Structures are given as structure tokens and as C-alpha cells.
Short mmCIF file of C-alpha atoms in Angstrom, two decimals:
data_model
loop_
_atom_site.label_atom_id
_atom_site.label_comp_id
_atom_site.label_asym_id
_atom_site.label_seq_id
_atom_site.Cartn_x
_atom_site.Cartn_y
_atom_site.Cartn_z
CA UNK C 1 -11.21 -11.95 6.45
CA UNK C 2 -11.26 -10.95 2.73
CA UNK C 3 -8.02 -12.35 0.82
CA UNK C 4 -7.04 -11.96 -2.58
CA UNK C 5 -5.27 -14.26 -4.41
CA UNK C 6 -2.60 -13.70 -7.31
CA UNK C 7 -0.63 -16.22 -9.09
CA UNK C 8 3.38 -15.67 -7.71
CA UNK C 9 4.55 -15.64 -11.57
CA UNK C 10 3.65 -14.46 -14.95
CA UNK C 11 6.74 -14.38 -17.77
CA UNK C 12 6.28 -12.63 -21.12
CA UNK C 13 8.52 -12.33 -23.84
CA UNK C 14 9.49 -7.93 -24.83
CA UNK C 15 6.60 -6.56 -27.23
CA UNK C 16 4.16 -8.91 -25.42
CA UNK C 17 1.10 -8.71 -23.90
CA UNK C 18 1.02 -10.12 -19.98
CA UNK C 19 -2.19 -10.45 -17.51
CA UNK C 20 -1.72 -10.48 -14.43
CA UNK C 21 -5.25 -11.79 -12.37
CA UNK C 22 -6.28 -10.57 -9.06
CA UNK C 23 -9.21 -13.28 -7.38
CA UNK C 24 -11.88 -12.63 -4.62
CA UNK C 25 -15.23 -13.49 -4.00
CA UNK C 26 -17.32 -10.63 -5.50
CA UNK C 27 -14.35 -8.27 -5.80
CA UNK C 28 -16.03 -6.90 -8.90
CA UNK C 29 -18.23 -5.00 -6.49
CA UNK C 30 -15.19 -3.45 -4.82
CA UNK C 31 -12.82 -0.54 -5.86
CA UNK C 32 -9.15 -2.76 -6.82
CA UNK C 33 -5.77 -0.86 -7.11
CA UNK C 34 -3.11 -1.96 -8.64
CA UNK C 35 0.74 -1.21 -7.76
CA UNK C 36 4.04 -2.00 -9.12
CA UNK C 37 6.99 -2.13 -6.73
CA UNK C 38 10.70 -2.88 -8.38
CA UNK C 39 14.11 -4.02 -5.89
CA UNK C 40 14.31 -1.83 -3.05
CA UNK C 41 11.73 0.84 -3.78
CA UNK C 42 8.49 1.23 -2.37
CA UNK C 43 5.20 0.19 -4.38
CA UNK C 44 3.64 2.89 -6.92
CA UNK C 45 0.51 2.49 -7.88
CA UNK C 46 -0.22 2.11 -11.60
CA UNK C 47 -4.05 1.53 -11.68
CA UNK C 48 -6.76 3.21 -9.48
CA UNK C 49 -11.16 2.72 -9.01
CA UNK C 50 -10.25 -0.58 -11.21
CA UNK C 51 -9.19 1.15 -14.36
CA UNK C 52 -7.84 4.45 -13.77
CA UNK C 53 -4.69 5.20 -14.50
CA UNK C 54 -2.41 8.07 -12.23
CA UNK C 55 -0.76 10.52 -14.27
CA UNK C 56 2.68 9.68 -16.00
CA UNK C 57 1.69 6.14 -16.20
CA UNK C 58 1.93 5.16 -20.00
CA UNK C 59 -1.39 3.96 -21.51
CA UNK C 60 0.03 0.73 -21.97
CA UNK C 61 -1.21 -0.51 -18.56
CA UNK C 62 -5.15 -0.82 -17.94
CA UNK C 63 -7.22 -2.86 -16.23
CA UNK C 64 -10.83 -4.41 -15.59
CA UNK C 65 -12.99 -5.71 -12.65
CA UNK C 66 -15.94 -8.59 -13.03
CA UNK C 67 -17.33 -10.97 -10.99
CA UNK C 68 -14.94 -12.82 -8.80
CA UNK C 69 -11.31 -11.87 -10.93
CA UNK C 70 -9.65 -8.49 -11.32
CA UNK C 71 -6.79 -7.77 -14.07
CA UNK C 72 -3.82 -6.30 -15.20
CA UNK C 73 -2.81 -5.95 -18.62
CA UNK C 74 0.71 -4.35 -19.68
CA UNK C 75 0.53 -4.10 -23.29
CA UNK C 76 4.14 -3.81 -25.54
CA UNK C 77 5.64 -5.24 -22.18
CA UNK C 78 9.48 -3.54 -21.76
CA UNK C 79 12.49 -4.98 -19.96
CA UNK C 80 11.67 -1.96 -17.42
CA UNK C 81 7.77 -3.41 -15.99
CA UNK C 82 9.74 -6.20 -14.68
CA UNK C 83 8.70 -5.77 -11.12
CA UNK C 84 6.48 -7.34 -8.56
CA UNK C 85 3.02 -6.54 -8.86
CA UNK C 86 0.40 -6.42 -5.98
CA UNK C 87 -3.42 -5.64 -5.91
CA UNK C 88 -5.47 -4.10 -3.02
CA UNK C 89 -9.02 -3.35 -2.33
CA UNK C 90 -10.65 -1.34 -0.64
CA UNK C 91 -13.93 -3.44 1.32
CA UNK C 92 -16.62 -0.40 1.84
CA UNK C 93 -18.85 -2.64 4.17
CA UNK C 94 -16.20 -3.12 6.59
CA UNK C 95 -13.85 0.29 5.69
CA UNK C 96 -10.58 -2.29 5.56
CA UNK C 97 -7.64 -2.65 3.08
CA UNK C 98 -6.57 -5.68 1.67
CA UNK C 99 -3.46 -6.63 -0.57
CA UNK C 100 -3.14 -9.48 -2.37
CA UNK C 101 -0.09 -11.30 -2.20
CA UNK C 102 1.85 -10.37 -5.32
CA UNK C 103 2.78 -11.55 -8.98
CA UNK C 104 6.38 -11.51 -10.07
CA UNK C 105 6.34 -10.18 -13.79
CA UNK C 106 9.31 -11.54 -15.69
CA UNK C 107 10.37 -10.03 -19.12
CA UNK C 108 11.79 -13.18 -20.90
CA UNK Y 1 5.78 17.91 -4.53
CA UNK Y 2 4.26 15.83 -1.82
CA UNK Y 3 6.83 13.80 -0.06
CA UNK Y 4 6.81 11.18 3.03
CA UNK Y 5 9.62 10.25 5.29
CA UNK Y 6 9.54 7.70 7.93
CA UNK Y 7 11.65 7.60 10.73
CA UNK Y 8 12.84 5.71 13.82
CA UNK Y 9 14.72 2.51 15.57
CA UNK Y 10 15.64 -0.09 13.09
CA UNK Y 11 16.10 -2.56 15.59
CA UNK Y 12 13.01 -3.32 18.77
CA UNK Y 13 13.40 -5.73 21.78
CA UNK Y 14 10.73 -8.36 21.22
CA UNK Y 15 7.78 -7.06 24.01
CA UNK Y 16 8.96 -3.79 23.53
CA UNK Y 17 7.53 -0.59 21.80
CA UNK Y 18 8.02 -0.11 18.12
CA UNK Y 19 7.19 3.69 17.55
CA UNK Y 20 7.68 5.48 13.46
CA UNK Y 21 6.64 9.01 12.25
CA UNK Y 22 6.25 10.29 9.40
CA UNK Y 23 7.07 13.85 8.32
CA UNK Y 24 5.08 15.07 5.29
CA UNK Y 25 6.38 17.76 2.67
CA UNK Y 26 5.09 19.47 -0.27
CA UNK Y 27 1.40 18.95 1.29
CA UNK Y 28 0.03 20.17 4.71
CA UNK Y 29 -1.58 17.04 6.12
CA UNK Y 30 -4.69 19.44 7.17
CA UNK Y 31 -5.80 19.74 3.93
CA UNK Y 32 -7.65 16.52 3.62
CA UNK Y 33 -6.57 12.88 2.51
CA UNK Y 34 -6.19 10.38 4.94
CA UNK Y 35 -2.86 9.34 6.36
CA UNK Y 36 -1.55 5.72 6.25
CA UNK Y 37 0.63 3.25 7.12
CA UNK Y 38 1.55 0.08 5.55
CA UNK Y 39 4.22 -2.35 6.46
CA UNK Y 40 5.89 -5.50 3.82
CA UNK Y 41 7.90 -8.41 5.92
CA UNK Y 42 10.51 -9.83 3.70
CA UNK Y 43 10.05 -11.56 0.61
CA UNK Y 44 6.10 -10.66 1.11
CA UNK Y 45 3.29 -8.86 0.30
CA UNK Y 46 2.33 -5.53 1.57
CA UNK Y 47 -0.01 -5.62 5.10
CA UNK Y 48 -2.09 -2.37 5.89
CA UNK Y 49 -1.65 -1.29 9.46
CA UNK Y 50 -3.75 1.62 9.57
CA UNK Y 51 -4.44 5.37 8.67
CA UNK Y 52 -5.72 8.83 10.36
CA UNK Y 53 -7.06 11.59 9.21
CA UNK Y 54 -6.15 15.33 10.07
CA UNK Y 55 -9.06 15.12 12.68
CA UNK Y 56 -7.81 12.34 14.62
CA UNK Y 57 -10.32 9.80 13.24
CA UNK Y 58 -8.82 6.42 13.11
CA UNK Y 59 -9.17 3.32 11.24
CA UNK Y 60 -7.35 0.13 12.18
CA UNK Y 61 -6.93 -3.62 10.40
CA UNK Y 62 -8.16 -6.01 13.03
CA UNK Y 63 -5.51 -7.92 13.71
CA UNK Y 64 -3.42 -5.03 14.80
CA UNK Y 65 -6.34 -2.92 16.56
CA UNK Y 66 -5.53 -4.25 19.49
CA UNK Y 67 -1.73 -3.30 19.64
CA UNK Y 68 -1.69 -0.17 17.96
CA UNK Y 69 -2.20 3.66 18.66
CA UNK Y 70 -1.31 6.11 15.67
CA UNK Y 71 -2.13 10.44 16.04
CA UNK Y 72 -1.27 13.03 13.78
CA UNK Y 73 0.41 16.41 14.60
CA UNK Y 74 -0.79 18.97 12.27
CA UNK Y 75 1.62 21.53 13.12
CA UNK Y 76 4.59 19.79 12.28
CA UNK Y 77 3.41 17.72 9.81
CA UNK Y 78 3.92 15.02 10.94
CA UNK Y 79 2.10 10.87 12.08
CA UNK Y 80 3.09 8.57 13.75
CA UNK Y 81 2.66 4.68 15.07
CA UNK Y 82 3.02 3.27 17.68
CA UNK Y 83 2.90 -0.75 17.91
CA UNK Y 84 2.81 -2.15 21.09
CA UNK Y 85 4.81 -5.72 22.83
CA UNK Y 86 6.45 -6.38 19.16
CA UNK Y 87 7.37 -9.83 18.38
CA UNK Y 88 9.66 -11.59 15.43
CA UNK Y 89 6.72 -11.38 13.22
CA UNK Y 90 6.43 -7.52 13.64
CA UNK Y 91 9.79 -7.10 11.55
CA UNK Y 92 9.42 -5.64 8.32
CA UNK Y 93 9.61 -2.77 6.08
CA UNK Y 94 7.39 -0.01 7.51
CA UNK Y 95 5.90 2.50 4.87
CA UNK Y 96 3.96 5.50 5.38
CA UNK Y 97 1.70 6.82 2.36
CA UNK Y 98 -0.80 9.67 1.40
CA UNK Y 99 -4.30 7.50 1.67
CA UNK Y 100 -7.51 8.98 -0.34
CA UNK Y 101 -10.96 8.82 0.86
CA UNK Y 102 -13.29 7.17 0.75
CA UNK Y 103 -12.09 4.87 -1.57
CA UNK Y 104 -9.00 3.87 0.17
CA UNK Y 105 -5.43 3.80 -2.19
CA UNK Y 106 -2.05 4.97 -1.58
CA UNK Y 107 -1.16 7.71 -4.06
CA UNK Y 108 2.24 9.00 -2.54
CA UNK Y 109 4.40 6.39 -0.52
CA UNK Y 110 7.53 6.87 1.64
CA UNK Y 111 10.82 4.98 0.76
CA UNK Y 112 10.36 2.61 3.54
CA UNK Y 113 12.55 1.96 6.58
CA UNK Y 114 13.58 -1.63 7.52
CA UNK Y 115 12.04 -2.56 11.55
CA UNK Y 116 13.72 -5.67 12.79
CA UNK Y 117 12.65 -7.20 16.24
CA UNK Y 118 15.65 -9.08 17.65
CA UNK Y 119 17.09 -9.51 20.90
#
């Protein structure tokens, strides 16, 4: 099965850029979401077909997909993107959903 | 405003039944999207379980296929799952969610409701 891997941590200091990476073999050729989910709320996703961003998500989050890594970047990081941060594909050879397994953002 | 709402037991025998709907507003469930459901134990990632569309067409993750039965009732909005001789590892938070097509996200999520499998 396909699994994405995330590092568990990433720590930036307010004003900061952080980058959080998403890795999978060739998940450049696949679509990659991106949510955010804070303390007892469900995810929401922030990033959509790899760079895409829903409405009334600030500009300050984008993202890119290449080769074998996927990432985040929140740019001008605030004390309120602390949150867990997950990444999910979508496999269209085998129509399945995978998530990676998350990346605590702390704002230092 | 599309809006999800799960619903059911928060606490399943182990080998029992663990059954969930969903009732959609805001957004008639006929009127496309596919209809998921996604489920987080605790202190981990989110797991896809599965999602429907309107028609009945189902698509499953493997390692649930063989457990699992989900349908849709268009007139009252509503999905549902049904997971089949539950175990400890079946507890978690169970979400429901709007799922697009064909490239599969989660655009509109319910707030979750806690499953636990205990005797």
C-alpha cells in the first residue's frame, strides 16, 4: 500500500517561514491535499490539486509537488497556524485515499 | 451553507455492529460530489474508510472492504456506515465529509463523533 511519510514536528519562530514535507514514491504524479486540523476540531483543508488554495484561506499558505516530496509552506507564520498538519493523496490507478501521518507545527 | 452531522452509539461491544449516518444540510446530496467517510484513532492520523455517491456507487479502502457496507438515502439526506464485528482498534473519531470527484479531497467535514469499542 501507498504511505506517505511526514516528519511529526516542525517549530518556527512568529513572522517565519515553515515547510512542512510530505514523501512518497512518485507522489509528484499524484493530486496531494493538504489539511490543517487544530484541538478538537475536525481537519480543513488548506491546499487542493497540489497548489490550490480553497477560498478564505490567506495567500500565505501554498504549496508544490515534484518527484518523490510534496510541500507546505506558511509564510509570516502566526501564533494561530499552530495546528497539526496532514497530507493526502488521491492514487488514480487504484481510486484510493491515503493520509500521511501528520506534522505538528509549533509557533515558537 | 453545506453542513455534515454524524450520528450514533459512542460506545460498540467488540464483535458487534458499529453503524453512523450522516445528515447533510445546505446541499442535496443528489446533486453530485461524492460522499465520504473518514475516521482518526487517538493521537493519530486520519484513515479513509470509504465514500458513495448519490447513485449508490461505492468505493472502499482495502483493509476495511471486507467489513464494511455504506448506502445513501437521497430523500432524507442522509449516509450512512456500517462496520461490521468491531474490535479495540475500530475506536476512533468517525468523520463524515463532502468528497469531490474524481480527484478525491474532502472540502466540507463534519465535527466528528468519538466511537469507542469496549466491553
Amino acid at each position: 500500500s501507498y504511505v506517505l511519510t511526514q516528519p511529526p514536528s516542525v517549530s518556527v519562530a512568529p513572522g517565519k517561514t515553515a515547510t512542512i514535507n510530505c514523501g512518497g514514491p512518485n507522489v509528484g504524479g499524484k493530486s496531494v491535499q493538504w489539511y490543517q486540523q487544530k484541538p478538537g476540531q475536525a481537519p480543513a483543508l488548506v491546499i487542493y490539486t497540489d497548489s490550490d488554495r480553497p477560498s478564505g484561506i490567506p495567500d500565505r499558505f501554498s504549496a508544490s509537488n515534484s518527484g518523490n516530496t510534496a510541500t507546505l509552506t506558511i509564510r509570516r507564520v502566526e501564533a494561530g497556524d499552530e495546528a497539526d498538519y496532514y497530507c493526502q493523496v488521491w492514487d488514480r490507478d487504484t481510486d484510493l485515499v491515503v493520509f500521511g501521518g501528520g506534522t505538528k507545527l509549533t509557533v515558537l | 451553507q453545506v453542513q455534515l452531522q454524524e450520528s450514533g452509539p459512542g460506545l460498540v461491544k467488540p464483535s458487534e455492529t458499529l453503524s453512523l449516518n450522516c445528515t447533510v444540510s445546505g446541499f442535496f446530496i443528489s446533486a453530485g460530489f461524492y460522499w465520504g467517510w473518514i475516521r482518526q484513532p487517538p493521537g493519530k492520523g486520519p484513515e479513509w474508510i470509504g465514500s458513495i455517491y448519490h447513485s449508490g456507487t461505492t468505493n472502499y479502502s482495502p483493509s476495511l472492504k471486507s467489513r464494511l457496507t455504506m448506502s445513501i438515502d437521497t430523500s432524507s439526506n442522509q449516509f450512512s456506515l456500517i462496520l461490521h464485528s468491531v474490535t479495540a482498534a475500530d475506536t476512533a473519531v468517525y468523520y463524515c465529509a463532502r468528497n469531490t470527484h474524481p480527484v478525491y479531497y474532502f472540502d466540507r467535514w463534519g465535527q466528528g463523533t468519538l466511537v469507542t469499542v469496549s466491553s
